[in-house]
Amino acid sequence: MTPVSPAPPPGLPVPVRRLWAAVLFGYMALGATLQSLPSYVVQHFHGGPLIAGTVVGIAFLATACARPFAGRLADAGFARPVVATGGVLGAIGGAGHLVAPNPGTLIVARLVMGVGEAALFSGAIPWVLADTPPQRRGRVAGWFGLSMWGGLALGPVVAVGLNHLSGYRGVWWGVIVLGIASAALVLTTAGDNRDGDGLSPLPKSFREIVPVGASLPGLAFGLSSYGYGTVNALLVLHLHHDGIGGDSAALAVFAAGFLLARALGSPLVDRKGGVRVALGSLVVEAVGLLLVAGTGNEVLALAGTVLAGAGVALMYPATVAMTLHRTGALRPGTSVGVMTSYWDLGIMAAGPIGGLIAGHAGYPTAFAVAAATTVLSLLVVATALRNPGAGAAGAAGAAGAGGQPTRAAAPARDATPKSDGRSATDGRSAKDDRSATDVRSATDVRPATDARLATDVRPAVGDRSAAKDRPAVSDRPSAKDRPATSDRPSAGGGTAAGEAAAPTAGRGPA
């Protein structure tokens, strides 16, 4: 019989709203630096676009490296100290911006801030999901993700206001205060009462820190983030240097497009699936970046900025859905942390590469290259992530590599009867004669139904005559004669991570 993971012990409730606010403040601090750093580096250190892009992007290298480890520490029961440390490091990084005498010192401050941002979000996500049923994890992860993206969107607005009031020093002081506020919110909460189920804080193998199935969604996410990184590092410089105008409002406009699309479009992940949503998002992002690259008109450039923001907005919930579907991970902190690391790497690469291209071929060329990487991401989603066998193989490999309980594929005729009238897989019709429990997600902690006692399905020895008078497996209807629904919620039923549901046998990402 498949081992059953113990339910989390009763204890203190997870302080979700306080954690949401802590991550929001931390990422507002990061967003404020993204708005102010490019022009600050040019004016105070006389750096060109390459240096400015490197200083902006280097923080995301530290974030990418730290995310999987922060997520694993949180999975192991150390969420509260990890998240609190993130806020403290954000404040220290802000102080480094304030006192940095040269670009080298500023880069060190950026690395410290990058590690802090990784600890904040990747440490908070497993804590938030600790008491969340598997079928709601995608939805909750998508909602909680708004704290990070909302901070990145609001931070530039705060930076513009502080810069008008008291210059760059006012911006850096604001960053310090936001980091302190983030840490204070976490330190004044009750501690995380989980023990991590005996999970070691340090990984024992590569696959425990990089689960099978997380890399392809991460690759698509990372390629799409190159455009976002180009916007962060070069959009303000492009609009100012080329005399287009709108540079003071550009990142706020990008944020408006992002937040509007996230608010209105998130339910599409439930209805259409992560793959379809990602495809549409990438098309919109590419069009927006091409518009920014090809126009010298302020209105059209800002319109392209809105489209780019709207395209980026739904990539996170879409790729979280694809990641949880493919990995079936019992440890969401590690899987989602790895996937999000690709995003950080894309942003990190966009700074220096985009700056180098802009220095030699102009800003429009840099944005055209960003559009090309978005198209490449679209090709990854349209080809590799539609592979019918990838989801099941990824889930089995991830669970096996990490030592977590997995479900063997059960024949369709042995599936649990369904009765609640809903489709057990992402909106598929009840006419589908395959059972939704053919391949169960590793997040399902109940024993598989195919582990029933042999006495349920075969006649006693010596009573062979009875065997031919009753069904060969059980007296329950076969899978094709009953609806493919379940008397309990499926692992992804109706969540923002619809692909996190247990897929049908042989079927990959939706």
Short mmCIF file of C-alpha atoms in Angstrom, two decimals:
data_model
loop_
_atom_site.label_atom_id
_atom_site.label_comp_id
_atom_site.label_asym_id
_atom_site.label_seq_id
_atom_site.Cartn_x
_atom_site.Cartn_y
_atom_site.Cartn_z
CA MET A 1 0.00 0.00 0.00
CA THR A 2 1.23 3.50 -0.82
CA PRO A 3 2.49 5.34 2.29
CA VAL A 4 0.22 8.04 3.56
CA SER A 5 1.74 11.41 4.43
CA PRO A 6 0.63 12.67 7.82
CA ALA A 7 -1.73 15.61 7.93
CA PRO A 8 -0.26 18.82 9.30
CA PRO A 9 -0.64 18.96 13.06
CA PRO A 10 -3.24 21.35 14.40
CA GLY A 11 -1.77 24.57 15.61
CA LEU A 12 -1.56 28.26 14.93
CA PRO A 13 -3.20 29.47 11.73
CA VAL A 14 -0.99 30.69 8.90
CA PRO A 15 -0.81 34.54 8.97
CA VAL A 16 -1.60 34.83 5.27
CA ARG A 17 -2.56 38.51 5.15
CA ARG A 18 0.46 39.58 7.18
CA LEU A 19 2.77 37.54 4.97
CA TRP A 20 1.10 39.02 1.88
CA ALA A 21 1.80 42.53 3.18
CA ALA A 22 5.40 41.62 4.10
CA VAL A 23 6.14 40.39 0.59
CA LEU A 24 4.37 43.42 -0.89
CA PHE A 25 6.58 45.84 1.07
CA GLY A 26 9.74 43.92 0.24
CA TYR A 27 9.03 43.95 -3.48
CA MET A 28 7.94 47.57 -3.41
CA ALA A 29 11.48 48.28 -2.23
CA LEU A 30 12.90 46.28 -5.15
CA GLY A 31 10.52 47.96 -7.61
CA ALA A 32 11.61 51.40 -6.37
CA THR A 33 15.24 50.55 -7.13
CA LEU A 34 14.31 49.33 -10.62
CA GLN A 35 12.77 52.70 -11.40
CA SER A 36 15.62 54.83 -10.07
CA LEU A 37 18.80 52.83 -10.67
CA PRO A 38 19.28 53.23 -14.45
CA SER A 39 19.29 57.02 -14.39
CA TYR A 40 21.13 57.07 -11.04
CA VAL A 41 24.01 55.01 -12.46
CA VAL A 42 24.24 57.24 -15.53
CA GLN A 43 24.12 60.53 -13.60
CA HIS A 44 26.22 59.69 -10.53
CA PHE A 45 28.70 57.16 -11.87
CA HIS A 46 28.71 58.25 -15.54
CA GLY A 47 27.98 54.70 -16.61
CA GLY A 48 26.59 53.70 -19.96
CA PRO A 49 23.71 51.37 -20.71
CA LEU A 50 25.89 48.28 -20.18
CA ILE A 51 26.85 49.26 -16.62
CA ALA A 52 23.31 50.43 -15.83
CA GLY A 53 21.82 47.19 -17.14
CA THR A 54 24.33 45.09 -15.21
CA VAL A 55 23.66 46.88 -11.92
CA VAL A 56 19.91 46.45 -12.36
CA GLY A 57 20.05 42.83 -13.48
CA ILE A 58 22.69 41.45 -11.11
CA ALA A 59 20.24 41.32 -8.21
CA PHE A 60 18.21 38.72 -10.08
CA LEU A 61 21.23 36.42 -10.36
CA ALA A 62 21.39 36.24 -6.57
CA THR A 63 17.63 35.77 -6.41
CA ALA A 64 17.72 32.91 -8.91
CA CYS A 65 20.45 31.07 -7.00
CA ALA A 66 18.80 31.54 -3.62
CA ARG A 67 15.16 30.69 -4.45
CA PRO A 68 15.37 26.86 -4.46
CA PHE A 69 17.27 26.81 -1.16
CA ALA A 70 14.91 29.31 0.46
CA GLY A 71 11.96 27.20 -0.69
CA ARG A 72 13.49 24.00 0.68
CA LEU A 73 14.28 25.60 4.04
CA ALA A 74 10.66 26.74 4.24
CA ASP A 75 9.42 23.25 3.28
CA ALA A 76 11.59 21.90 6.11
CA GLY A 77 9.81 24.07 8.70
CA PHE A 78 12.01 27.19 8.78
CA ALA A 79 9.66 29.50 6.91
CA ARG A 80 9.42 32.25 9.53
CA PRO A 81 13.17 32.90 9.97
CA VAL A 82 13.70 32.66 6.20
CA VAL A 83 11.03 35.27 5.42
CA ALA A 84 12.14 37.58 8.23
CA THR A 85 15.74 37.37 7.01
CA GLY A 86 14.51 38.39 3.58
CA GLY A 87 13.09 41.64 4.92
CA VAL A 88 16.28 42.40 6.87
CA LEU A 89 18.48 41.77 3.83
CA GLY A 90 16.26 44.06 1.77
CA ALA A 91 16.84 46.88 4.25
CA ILE A 92 20.60 46.24 4.29
CA GLY A 93 20.65 46.31 0.50
CA GLY A 94 18.81 49.62 0.52
CA ALA A 95 21.43 51.05 2.88
CA GLY A 96 24.09 49.90 0.43
CA HIS A 97 22.39 51.90 -2.34
CA LEU A 98 22.48 54.93 -0.08
CA VAL A 99 26.20 54.83 0.74
CA ALA A 100 27.72 53.13 -2.33
CA PRO A 101 30.72 55.19 -3.54
CA ASN A 102 31.15 53.32 -6.83
CA PRO A 103 29.37 50.80 -9.10
CA GLY A 104 31.24 47.87 -7.53
CA THR A 105 29.85 48.58 -4.08
CA LEU A 106 26.43 49.15 -5.59
CA ILE A 107 26.60 45.70 -7.22
CA VAL A 108 27.31 44.12 -3.82
CA ALA A 109 24.27 45.92 -2.39
CA ARG A 110 22.20 44.60 -5.30
CA LEU A 111 23.32 41.02 -4.61
CA VAL A 112 22.33 41.34 -0.95
CA MET A 113 18.93 42.70 -1.93
CA GLY A 114 18.49 39.89 -4.46
CA VAL A 115 19.03 37.19 -1.82
CA GLY A 116 16.56 39.01 0.42
CA GLU A 117 13.85 39.05 -2.23
CA ALA A 118 14.33 35.31 -2.83
CA ALA A 119 13.98 34.57 0.88
CA LEU A 120 10.87 36.73 1.16
CA PHE A 121 8.75 35.17 -1.54
CA SER A 122 10.10 31.63 -1.85
CA GLY A 123 10.08 31.29 1.94
CA ALA A 124 6.54 32.60 2.29
CA ILE A 125 4.89 30.48 -0.43
CA PRO A 126 5.29 27.07 1.33
CA TRP A 127 4.17 28.62 4.61
CA VAL A 128 1.02 29.96 2.97
CA LEU A 129 0.33 26.65 1.21
CA ALA A 130 0.94 24.57 4.35
CA ASP A 131 -2.74 24.35 5.32
CA THR A 132 -4.14 24.69 1.79
CA PRO A 133 -5.85 21.62 0.28
CA PRO A 134 -4.11 20.37 -2.87
CA GLN A 135 -7.07 21.29 -5.07
CA ARG A 136 -6.76 24.95 -4.03
CA ARG A 137 -2.99 25.35 -4.05
CA GLY A 138 -2.77 26.82 -7.54
CA ARG A 139 -5.46 29.40 -6.84
CA VAL A 140 -3.88 30.44 -3.56
CA ALA A 141 -0.40 30.58 -5.11
CA GLY A 142 -1.72 32.81 -7.89
CA TRP A 143 -3.43 35.12 -5.42
CA PHE A 144 -0.39 35.28 -3.17
CA GLY A 145 1.80 36.00 -6.18
CA LEU A 146 0.03 39.33 -6.50
CA SER A 147 1.99 40.47 -3.45
CA MET A 148 5.24 40.17 -5.40
CA TRP A 149 3.96 41.56 -8.68
CA GLY A 150 1.97 44.26 -6.93
CA GLY A 151 5.12 45.36 -5.13
CA LEU A 152 7.08 45.47 -8.39
CA ALA A 153 4.27 47.51 -9.91
CA LEU A 154 3.80 49.97 -7.04
CA GLY A 155 7.49 50.39 -6.21
CA PRO A 156 8.25 52.54 -9.30
CA VAL A 157 5.32 54.82 -8.47
CA VAL A 158 6.68 55.28 -4.94
CA ALA A 159 10.15 55.94 -6.33
CA VAL A 160 8.91 58.68 -8.66
CA GLY A 161 7.14 60.42 -5.78
CA LEU A 162 10.10 60.17 -3.42
CA ASN A 163 12.51 61.34 -6.11
CA HIS A 164 10.41 64.44 -6.71
CA LEU A 165 10.33 65.18 -2.99
CA SER A 166 13.94 64.54 -1.96
CA GLY A 167 15.94 63.08 -4.81
CA TYR A 168 17.68 59.73 -4.96
CA ARG A 169 18.57 59.76 -1.27
CA GLY A 170 14.88 59.89 -0.48
CA VAL A 171 14.31 56.86 -2.69
CA TRP A 172 17.04 54.83 -0.95
CA TRP A 173 15.71 55.78 2.49
CA GLY A 174 12.28 54.68 1.36
CA VAL A 175 13.76 51.31 0.32
CA ILE A 176 15.30 50.90 3.79
CA VAL A 177 12.02 51.70 5.55
CA LEU A 178 10.09 49.26 3.37
CA GLY A 179 12.57 46.47 4.15
CA ILE A 180 12.32 47.13 7.88
CA ALA A 181 8.53 47.15 7.71
CA SER A 182 8.57 43.82 5.88
CA ALA A 183 10.77 42.18 8.50
CA ALA A 184 8.71 43.65 11.35
CA LEU A 185 5.49 42.18 9.94
CA VAL A 186 7.02 38.71 9.95
CA LEU A 187 8.76 38.95 13.31
CA THR A 188 5.52 39.97 15.03
CA THR A 189 3.65 36.90 13.76
CA ALA A 190 3.35 33.56 15.51
CA GLY A 191 5.91 31.04 14.36
CA ASP A 192 5.37 28.37 11.72
CA ASN A 193 4.21 25.29 13.63
CA ARG A 194 5.13 22.71 10.97
CA ASP A 195 8.03 20.35 11.54
CA GLY A 196 8.76 19.76 7.85
CA ASP A 197 7.88 16.05 8.08
CA GLY A 198 11.53 15.28 8.76
CA LEU A 199 12.76 16.94 5.53
CA SER A 200 16.45 17.81 5.71
CA PRO A 201 17.10 21.54 5.20
CA LEU A 202 19.98 20.67 2.87
CA PRO A 203 19.34 18.68 -0.32
CA LYS A 204 21.02 15.29 -0.71
CA SER A 205 20.89 15.23 -4.49
CA PHE A 206 20.49 17.56 -7.44
CA ARG A 207 16.96 16.31 -8.11
CA GLU A 208 15.85 17.22 -4.61
CA ILE A 209 16.62 20.86 -5.37
CA VAL A 210 15.69 20.83 -9.09
CA PRO A 211 12.70 18.47 -9.49
CA VAL A 212 12.08 16.78 -12.82
CA GLY A 213 9.30 18.57 -14.67
CA ALA A 214 10.04 22.09 -13.41
CA SER A 215 12.65 22.98 -16.03
CA LEU A 216 10.54 23.29 -19.19
CA PRO A 217 7.90 25.59 -17.67
CA GLY A 218 10.79 27.46 -16.08
CA LEU A 219 12.53 27.83 -19.45
CA ALA A 220 9.40 29.28 -21.01
CA PHE A 221 8.98 31.61 -18.03
CA GLY A 222 12.62 32.69 -18.19
CA LEU A 223 12.54 33.48 -21.91
CA SER A 224 9.42 35.57 -21.41
CA SER A 225 11.06 37.38 -18.51
CA TYR A 226 13.86 38.62 -20.76
CA GLY A 227 11.37 41.11 -22.19
CA TYR A 228 10.36 42.17 -18.69
CA GLY A 229 14.02 42.60 -17.76
CA THR A 230 14.62 44.73 -20.84
CA VAL A 231 11.69 46.95 -19.88
CA ASN A 232 13.04 47.33 -16.33
CA ALA A 233 16.61 48.08 -17.35
CA LEU A 234 16.22 50.08 -20.57
CA LEU A 235 12.71 51.45 -21.12
CA VAL A 236 13.24 54.65 -19.12
CA LEU A 237 16.62 55.24 -20.79
CA HIS A 238 15.16 54.51 -24.25
CA LEU A 239 12.28 56.94 -23.93
CA HIS A 240 14.54 59.67 -22.50
CA HIS A 241 17.60 59.18 -24.72
CA ASP A 242 15.68 58.93 -27.99
CA GLY A 243 13.46 61.90 -27.14
CA ILE A 244 10.22 59.93 -27.25
CA GLY A 245 8.92 61.14 -23.89
CA GLY A 246 6.85 59.43 -21.22
CA ASP A 247 9.90 58.14 -19.37
CA SER A 248 8.62 59.22 -15.94
CA ALA A 249 5.33 57.36 -16.40
CA ALA A 250 6.51 54.35 -18.41
CA LEU A 251 6.99 51.81 -15.61
CA ALA A 252 3.76 52.91 -13.92
CA VAL A 253 1.94 52.37 -17.23
CA PHE A 254 3.55 48.95 -17.53
CA ALA A 255 2.36 48.19 -14.00
CA ALA A 256 -1.19 49.29 -14.83
CA GLY A 257 -1.34 46.91 -17.79
CA PHE A 258 0.08 44.14 -15.68
CA LEU A 259 -2.32 44.52 -12.76
CA LEU A 260 -5.38 44.91 -14.97
CA ALA A 261 -4.56 41.78 -16.94
CA ARG A 262 -3.79 39.79 -13.80
CA ALA A 263 -7.03 40.84 -12.11
CA LEU A 264 -9.25 40.13 -15.13
CA GLY A 265 -7.37 37.25 -16.71
CA SER A 266 -6.45 34.95 -13.83
CA PRO A 267 -9.69 32.91 -14.08
CA LEU A 268 -8.67 31.95 -17.62
CA VAL A 269 -6.05 29.61 -16.18
CA ASP A 270 -8.90 27.63 -14.58
CA ARG A 271 -10.99 27.50 -17.72
CA LYS A 272 -8.44 27.29 -20.52
CA GLY A 273 -5.40 25.75 -18.88
CA GLY A 274 -1.88 27.05 -18.38
CA VAL A 275 -0.60 26.20 -21.87
CA ARG A 276 -3.33 28.13 -23.71
CA VAL A 277 -3.07 31.12 -21.40
CA ALA A 278 0.71 31.20 -21.80
CA LEU A 279 0.44 31.11 -25.59
CA GLY A 280 -1.94 34.07 -25.68
CA SER A 281 0.10 36.01 -23.14
CA LEU A 282 3.31 35.58 -25.10
CA VAL A 283 1.70 36.84 -28.31
CA VAL A 284 0.51 39.99 -26.52
CA GLU A 285 3.92 40.57 -24.92
CA ALA A 286 5.76 40.18 -28.23
CA VAL A 287 3.45 42.64 -29.97
CA GLY A 288 3.95 45.19 -27.19
CA LEU A 289 7.75 44.92 -27.29
CA LEU A 290 7.78 45.27 -31.09
CA LEU A 291 5.64 48.39 -30.77
CA VAL A 292 8.08 49.92 -28.28
CA ALA A 293 10.99 49.05 -30.58
CA GLY A 294 9.46 50.37 -33.77
CA THR A 295 7.85 53.69 -32.85
CA GLY A 296 9.08 57.16 -32.03
CA ASN A 297 5.68 58.33 -30.86
CA GLU A 298 5.06 58.67 -27.13
CA VAL A 299 1.46 57.46 -27.21
CA LEU A 300 2.30 54.38 -29.27
CA ALA A 301 5.33 53.61 -27.12
CA LEU A 302 3.21 53.74 -23.97
CA ALA A 303 0.53 51.62 -25.66
CA GLY A 304 3.20 49.01 -26.42
CA THR A 305 4.30 49.23 -22.78
CA VAL A 306 0.75 48.47 -21.62
CA LEU A 307 0.57 45.45 -23.95
CA ALA A 308 3.94 44.17 -22.74
CA GLY A 309 2.77 44.44 -19.13
CA ALA A 310 -0.50 42.67 -19.91
CA GLY A 311 1.37 39.87 -21.65
CA VAL A 312 3.76 39.33 -18.75
CA ALA A 313 0.95 39.36 -16.17
CA LEU A 314 -0.48 35.88 -16.68
CA MET A 315 2.78 34.02 -17.28
CA TYR A 316 3.30 33.36 -13.57
CA PRO A 317 -0.05 31.65 -12.82
CA ALA A 318 0.14 29.82 -16.16
CA THR A 319 3.62 28.42 -15.52
CA VAL A 320 2.83 27.60 -11.87
CA ALA A 321 -0.09 25.56 -13.19
CA MET A 322 2.14 23.78 -15.69
CA THR A 323 4.87 23.18 -13.10
CA LEU A 324 2.61 21.65 -10.45
CA HIS A 325 0.93 19.55 -13.13
CA ARG A 326 4.23 18.17 -14.38
CA THR A 327 6.00 17.68 -11.05
CA GLY A 328 3.10 16.60 -8.85
CA ALA A 329 5.36 17.81 -6.03
CA LEU A 330 4.52 17.27 -2.39
CA ARG A 331 7.01 20.10 -1.70
CA PRO A 332 5.67 23.12 -3.63
CA GLY A 333 8.29 25.49 -2.24
CA THR A 334 11.10 23.75 -4.08
CA SER A 335 9.26 23.19 -7.38
CA VAL A 336 7.82 26.68 -7.69
CA GLY A 337 11.09 28.16 -6.42
CA VAL A 338 13.05 26.45 -9.19
CA MET A 339 10.54 27.51 -11.82
CA THR A 340 10.66 31.11 -10.63
CA SER A 341 14.48 31.06 -10.67
CA TYR A 342 14.35 30.89 -14.46
CA TRP A 343 12.38 34.11 -14.38
CA ASP A 344 15.13 35.74 -12.33
CA LEU A 345 17.81 34.46 -14.70
CA GLY A 346 15.96 35.92 -17.69
CA ILE A 347 15.75 39.31 -16.03
CA MET A 348 19.38 39.12 -14.97
CA ALA A 349 20.52 38.34 -18.52
CA ALA A 350 18.37 41.09 -20.02
CA GLY A 351 20.23 43.85 -18.16
CA PRO A 352 23.79 43.40 -19.44
CA ILE A 353 22.87 41.81 -22.78
CA GLY A 354 20.24 44.44 -23.55
CA GLY A 355 22.60 47.19 -22.42
CA LEU A 356 25.37 45.86 -24.66
CA ILE A 357 23.03 45.70 -27.66
CA ALA A 358 21.69 49.19 -26.94
CA GLY A 359 25.22 50.60 -26.70
CA HIS A 360 26.23 49.22 -30.09
CA ALA A 361 23.02 49.08 -32.12
CA GLY A 362 20.58 51.37 -30.30
CA TYR A 363 17.67 50.90 -27.94
CA PRO A 364 15.12 49.84 -30.60
CA THR A 365 17.32 46.86 -31.51
CA ALA A 366 17.52 45.83 -27.86
CA PHE A 367 13.72 45.77 -27.63
CA ALA A 368 13.45 43.87 -30.92
CA VAL A 369 15.74 41.18 -29.46
CA ALA A 370 13.50 41.05 -26.39
CA ALA A 371 10.51 40.43 -28.66
CA ALA A 372 12.44 37.62 -30.37
CA THR A 373 13.11 35.86 -27.05
CA THR A 374 9.38 36.10 -26.30
CA VAL A 375 8.64 34.36 -29.59
CA LEU A 376 11.16 31.68 -28.64
CA SER A 377 9.30 31.18 -25.36
CA LEU A 378 6.09 30.81 -27.34
CA LEU A 379 7.70 28.04 -29.40
CA VAL A 380 8.76 26.20 -26.24
CA VAL A 381 5.20 26.29 -24.91
CA ALA A 382 3.64 25.35 -28.26
CA THR A 383 5.94 22.36 -28.80
CA ALA A 384 7.68 20.90 -25.75
CA LEU A 385 4.99 21.71 -23.20
CA ARG A 386 2.27 20.16 -25.32
CA ASN A 387 4.06 16.80 -25.34
CA PRO A 388 1.29 14.38 -24.29
CA GLY A 389 3.58 12.21 -22.14
CA ALA A 390 5.55 14.93 -20.40
CA GLY A 391 3.18 15.59 -17.53
CA ALA A 392 2.87 12.02 -16.28
CA ALA A 393 6.56 11.28 -16.72
CA GLY A 394 7.56 14.48 -14.97
CA ALA A 395 5.29 13.81 -12.01
CA ALA A 396 6.58 10.30 -11.54
CA GLY A 397 10.20 11.31 -11.95
CA ALA A 398 9.96 14.25 -9.58
CA ALA A 399 8.34 12.28 -6.81
CA GLY A 400 10.68 9.37 -7.23
CA ALA A 401 13.80 11.53 -7.21
CA GLY A 402 12.71 13.42 -4.14
CA GLY A 403 11.74 10.37 -2.19
CA GLN A 404 8.09 11.39 -1.96
CA PRO A 405 5.18 8.96 -2.25
CA THR A 406 3.87 8.48 -5.76
CA ARG A 407 0.87 6.81 -7.30
CA ALA A 408 1.14 4.01 -9.77
CA ALA A 409 -1.05 4.26 -12.83
CA ALA A 410 -4.23 2.34 -12.14
CA PRO A 411 -6.22 0.66 -14.91
CA ALA A 412 -9.24 2.73 -15.87
CA ARG A 413 -11.67 0.02 -14.78
CA ASP A 414 -10.34 0.11 -11.22
CA ALA A 415 -10.83 3.83 -10.78
CA THR A 416 -12.84 5.20 -7.88
CA PRO A 417 -16.52 5.77 -8.75
CA LYS A 418 -17.48 9.36 -9.41
CA SER A 419 -20.61 11.07 -8.23
CA ASP A 420 -20.31 14.81 -7.71
CA GLY A 421 -21.20 15.69 -11.27
CA ARG A 422 -18.12 17.69 -12.06
CA SER A 423 -15.48 16.84 -14.59
CA ALA A 424 -12.49 15.41 -12.78
CA THR A 425 -10.00 16.88 -15.19
CA ASP A 426 -9.59 20.50 -16.34
CA GLY A 427 -13.07 20.89 -17.80
CA ARG A 428 -13.02 17.62 -19.78
CA SER A 429 -16.37 16.09 -20.53
CA ALA A 430 -17.77 13.24 -18.50
CA LYS A 431 -17.86 11.30 -21.78
CA ASP A 432 -14.13 10.82 -21.48
CA ASP A 433 -13.96 7.16 -20.55
CA ARG A 434 -10.65 7.55 -18.83
CA SER A 435 -10.61 7.93 -15.08
CA ALA A 436 -9.15 11.02 -13.50
CA THR A 437 -7.37 8.82 -11.00
CA ASP A 438 -5.30 6.91 -13.58
CA VAL A 439 -2.26 8.90 -12.54
CA ARG A 440 -2.68 10.54 -9.19
CA SER A 441 -0.83 13.68 -8.18
CA ALA A 442 1.77 13.21 -5.50
CA THR A 443 -0.09 15.81 -3.51
CA ASP A 444 -2.90 13.28 -2.99
CA VAL A 445 -2.07 11.75 0.36
CA ARG A 446 -4.78 9.13 0.49
CA PRO A 447 -4.09 5.51 -0.48
CA ALA A 448 -4.69 4.59 -4.10
CA THR A 449 -7.90 2.75 -4.76
CA ASP A 450 -6.07 0.04 -6.64
CA ALA A 451 -4.54 -1.04 -3.30
CA ARG A 452 -7.81 -2.71 -2.24
CA LEU A 453 -7.64 -6.10 -0.58
CA ALA A 454 -7.64 -8.97 -2.99
CA THR A 455 -10.79 -10.30 -1.32
CA ASP A 456 -12.67 -7.36 -2.84
CA VAL A 457 -12.06 -8.40 -6.39
CA ARG A 458 -11.54 -12.17 -6.72
CA PRO A 459 -13.39 -15.26 -5.49
CA ALA A 460 -12.20 -17.34 -2.59
CA VAL A 461 -10.18 -20.44 -3.36
CA GLY A 462 -12.49 -23.30 -4.15
CA ASP A 463 -15.33 -21.06 -5.23
CA ARG A 464 -14.31 -20.86 -8.85
CA SER A 465 -17.85 -21.20 -10.15
CA ALA A 466 -18.80 -17.83 -8.79
CA ALA A 467 -16.11 -16.09 -10.74
CA LYS A 468 -17.77 -16.39 -14.11
CA ASP A 469 -21.07 -15.10 -12.77
CA ARG A 470 -19.77 -11.76 -11.64
CA PRO A 471 -17.48 -9.09 -13.10
CA ALA A 472 -13.80 -9.96 -13.26
CA VAL A 473 -12.75 -6.95 -11.22
CA SER A 474 -15.58 -5.74 -9.06
CA ASP A 475 -19.35 -5.29 -9.12
CA ARG A 476 -18.91 -1.62 -9.76
CA PRO A 477 -19.58 -0.20 -13.22
CA SER A 478 -16.68 0.02 -15.63
CA ALA A 479 -15.01 3.37 -16.33
CA LYS A 480 -16.78 3.78 -19.68
CA ASP A 481 -20.22 3.30 -18.09
CA ARG A 482 -19.90 5.84 -15.37
CA PRO A 483 -19.12 9.55 -15.46
CA ALA A 484 -15.50 10.58 -15.01
CA THR A 485 -16.28 12.59 -11.93
CA SER A 486 -15.31 12.18 -8.32
CA ASP A 487 -16.95 12.13 -4.95
CA ARG A 488 -14.05 14.16 -3.68
CA PRO A 489 -12.36 17.19 -5.27
CA SER A 490 -9.69 16.34 -7.79
CA ALA A 491 -6.18 17.54 -7.06
CA GLY A 492 -6.59 20.53 -9.32
CA GLY A 493 -10.33 21.01 -9.39
CA GLY A 494 -11.13 24.57 -10.22
CA THR A 495 -7.86 26.09 -9.10
CA ALA A 496 -5.59 28.58 -10.77
CA ALA A 497 -3.31 25.62 -11.28
CA GLY A 498 -5.73 23.51 -13.21
CA GLU A 499 -2.83 21.54 -14.58
CA ALA A 500 -1.92 20.64 -11.00
CA ALA A 501 -4.79 18.18 -11.09
CA ALA A 502 -4.10 14.50 -11.45
CA PRO A 503 -3.82 14.02 -15.24
CA THR A 504 -5.36 11.15 -17.12
CA ALA A 505 -3.04 8.33 -18.05
CA GLY A 506 -0.75 9.21 -20.91
CA ARG A 507 -1.97 12.76 -21.05
CA GLY A 508 0.48 15.62 -20.57
CA PRO A 509 -0.07 19.30 -19.85
CA ALA A 510 -3.43 20.67 -20.89
#
